[in-house]
Coordinates of C-alpha atoms and ligand atoms in Angstrom, one line a residue:
M1 CA 0.0 0.0 0.0
A2 CA 1.6 3.3 -1.1
K3 CA 2.2 5.7 1.8
V4 CA 2.6 9.4 1.7
L5 CA 4.7 11.7 3.9
V6 CA 2.6 14.7 4.9
S7 CA 3.4 18.0 6.5
A8 CA 2.0 17.5 10.0
C9 CA 0.3 20.9 10.0
L10 CA -1.8 19.8 7.0
L11 CA -3.1 17.0 9.2
G12 CA -4.1 19.4 12.0
A13 CA -1.0 19.4 14.2
K14 CA -0.5 22.8 15.8
V15 CA 3.2 23.0 14.8
R16 CA 3.3 26.1 12.7
Y17 CA 5.7 28.9 13.8
D18 CA 2.7 30.7 15.2
G19 CA 1.3 27.7 17.0
R20 CA -1.6 27.1 14.6
D21 CA -2.3 24.4 12.0
N22 CA -3.1 24.3 8.3
L23 CA -5.7 21.5 8.5
L24 CA -6.6 20.2 5.0
D25 CA -10.1 18.8 5.2
H26 CA -10.4 16.4 2.2
P27 CA -12.3 13.1 2.0
V28 CA -9.5 11.3 0.2
L29 CA -7.0 12.3 2.9
K30 CA -9.4 11.1 5.5
R31 CA -9.7 7.8 3.8
W32 CA -5.9 7.4 3.4
H33 CA -5.5 8.3 7.1
Q34 CA -8.0 5.6 8.1
Q35 CA -6.1 3.2 5.8
G36 CA -2.8 4.1 7.6
R37 CA -1.3 5.5 4.5
L38 CA -0.2 8.9 5.9
V39 CA 3.1 9.6 7.7
A40 CA 3.0 12.9 9.5
A41 CA 6.3 14.9 9.7
C42 CA 7.1 18.5 10.7
P43 CA 10.7 19.0 9.7
E44 CA 11.2 22.2 11.8
T45 CA 10.0 20.6 15.0
L46 CA 11.8 17.3 14.2
G47 CA 15.0 19.5 13.9
G48 CA 14.4 20.7 17.5
L49 CA 12.8 24.1 17.0
P50 CA 10.0 25.0 19.5
T51 CA 6.4 25.9 18.8
P52 CA 5.7 28.8 18.6
R53 CA 8.9 30.0 17.1
A54 CA 10.2 33.0 15.1
P55 CA 9.5 33.0 11.4
A56 CA 12.5 32.0 9.3
E57 CA 13.5 32.3 5.7
I58 CA 16.3 30.9 3.5
Q59 CA 18.9 33.6 3.0
T60 CA 21.5 31.8 0.8
R61 CA 21.7 28.3 -0.6
F62 CA 25.5 28.0 -1.4
P63 CA 26.4 27.9 1.4
I64 CA 23.0 27.3 3.0
L65 CA 21.9 29.9 5.6
I66 CA 18.5 30.1 7.2
T67 CA 17.8 32.8 9.7
T68 CA 14.8 34.1 11.7
D69 CA 13.5 37.6 11.4
A70 CA 15.7 38.4 14.4
D71 CA 18.7 37.2 12.5
E72 CA 19.2 34.0 14.5
D73 CA 20.9 31.3 12.6
V74 CA 18.6 28.2 12.5
T75 CA 20.3 26.4 9.7
P76 CA 21.4 23.3 11.7
E77 CA 17.8 22.7 12.9
F78 CA 16.4 23.1 9.4
L79 CA 19.0 20.7 7.9
S80 CA 18.5 18.2 10.7
G81 CA 14.7 18.3 10.2
A82 CA 15.1 17.8 6.5
E83 CA 17.3 14.7 7.0
Q84 CA 14.8 13.3 9.5
A85 CA 11.9 13.9 7.2
L86 CA 13.8 12.0 4.5
D87 CA 14.6 9.2 6.9
L88 CA 10.9 8.9 7.8
A89 CA 10.0 8.7 4.2
H90 CA 12.5 5.9 3.6
Q91 CA 11.5 4.1 6.8
H92 CA 7.8 4.0 5.7
D93 CA 8.6 3.5 2.0
C94 CA 6.7 6.6 1.1
C95 CA 6.0 6.9 -2.7
C96 CA 5.7 10.7 -2.5
A97 CA 5.0 13.6 -0.1
L98 CA 2.3 16.2 0.4
M99 CA 4.0 19.3 1.8
K100 CA 2.7 22.7 2.8
A101 CA 3.2 25.3 0.0
R102 CA 5.6 28.2 0.5
S103 CA 7.1 27.0 3.8
P104 CA 10.9 27.4 4.1
S105 CA 11.0 23.7 4.9
C106 CA 8.1 22.2 3.1
G107 CA 7.4 24.4 0.1
N108 CA 7.9 22.4 -3.1
Q109 CA 7.9 25.2 -5.7
E110 CA 8.2 28.6 -4.2
I111 CA 9.3 30.1 -0.9
Y112 CA 9.7 33.6 0.5
D113 CA 12.9 35.2 -0.6
G114 CA 14.7 35.9 2.6
S115 CA 13.8 39.5 2.9
F116 CA 10.8 38.9 5.3
S117 CA 8.8 41.2 3.0
G118 CA 6.3 38.6 1.7
T119 CA 8.1 38.3 -1.7
L120 CA 8.1 34.9 -3.2
T121 CA 10.9 33.2 -5.3
T122 CA 10.9 30.0 -7.3
A123 CA 12.7 27.4 -5.2
P124 CA 11.9 24.6 -2.9
G125 CA 12.2 24.6 0.9
V126 CA 14.9 22.7 2.7
A127 CA 13.0 19.5 3.4
A128 CA 11.1 19.4 0.1
D129 CA 14.5 19.9 -1.6
E130 CA 16.0 16.9 0.3
L131 CA 13.0 14.7 -0.7
L132 CA 13.1 15.8 -4.3
R133 CA 16.9 15.3 -4.6
N134 CA 16.4 11.8 -3.3
G135 CA 13.7 10.9 -5.9
I136 CA 10.6 11.4 -3.8
P137 CA 8.0 13.5 -5.7
V138 CA 6.6 16.4 -3.6
F139 CA 3.1 17.8 -4.1
N140 CA 1.6 20.8 -2.2
E141 CA -2.0 21.3 -1.0
H142 CA -3.0 23.0 -4.2
Q143 CA -1.9 20.0 -6.2
L144 CA -4.2 17.4 -4.6
G145 CA -5.6 16.1 -7.9
E146 CA -2.1 15.3 -9.2
L147 CA -1.2 13.8 -5.8
I148 CA -4.3 11.5 -5.8
D149 CA -3.7 10.4 -9.4
F150 CA 0.0 9.6 -8.6
V151 CA -0.8 7.7 -5.4
E152 CA -3.6 5.7 -7.0
Q153 CA -1.2 4.7 -9.8
Q154 CA 1.4 3.6 -7.2
G155 CA -1.3 1.6 -5.4
A156 CA -2.4 -0.1 -8.5
A157 CA 1.2 -1.1 -9.3
A158 CA 1.8 -2.4 -5.7
Ligands
SF4_1 FE1 4.0 22.7 8.6 FE2 6.3 22.0 7.4 FE3 6.1 24.3 8.8 FE4 6.1 22.0 10.1 S1 7.8 22.8 8.9 S2 4.7 23.7 10.4 S3 5.0 20.7 8.7 S4 5.0 23.8 6.9

């Protein structure tokens, strides 16, 4: 049975930087949850950051630098969380991931540009990047149709 790594906040865990969740209420997700197909992961809390926490953005990629809006370096926590998310995906043999859009960890296509001004740039977050570089497709909550098609194809092949 194909499993999916999911951003914990999309499943209702109150792990966002502001202590809230991003619950995604969808019947297919509910069914997959009941079937034990969902593996929740919050890379930032896995990496040791508290909730609530200061917002953070990626400043540079080479070398990687992630700071909070108070200029605190949280790069080690983000990198550790990304590695742990990948480990979880491997442990559970996840075929793909459903990750929160625009998060500096979970965003798969675009993230904020490091200026804390609400400006987006085309790039993945740290954990999504780790998954993608290891061959695990990452979808966001606006790509549920594509995700469902992909998972059902994997299930049919299993
Ligand atoms: Fe949600 Fe990912 Fe941010 Fe955790 S790191 S709160 S799972 S978007």
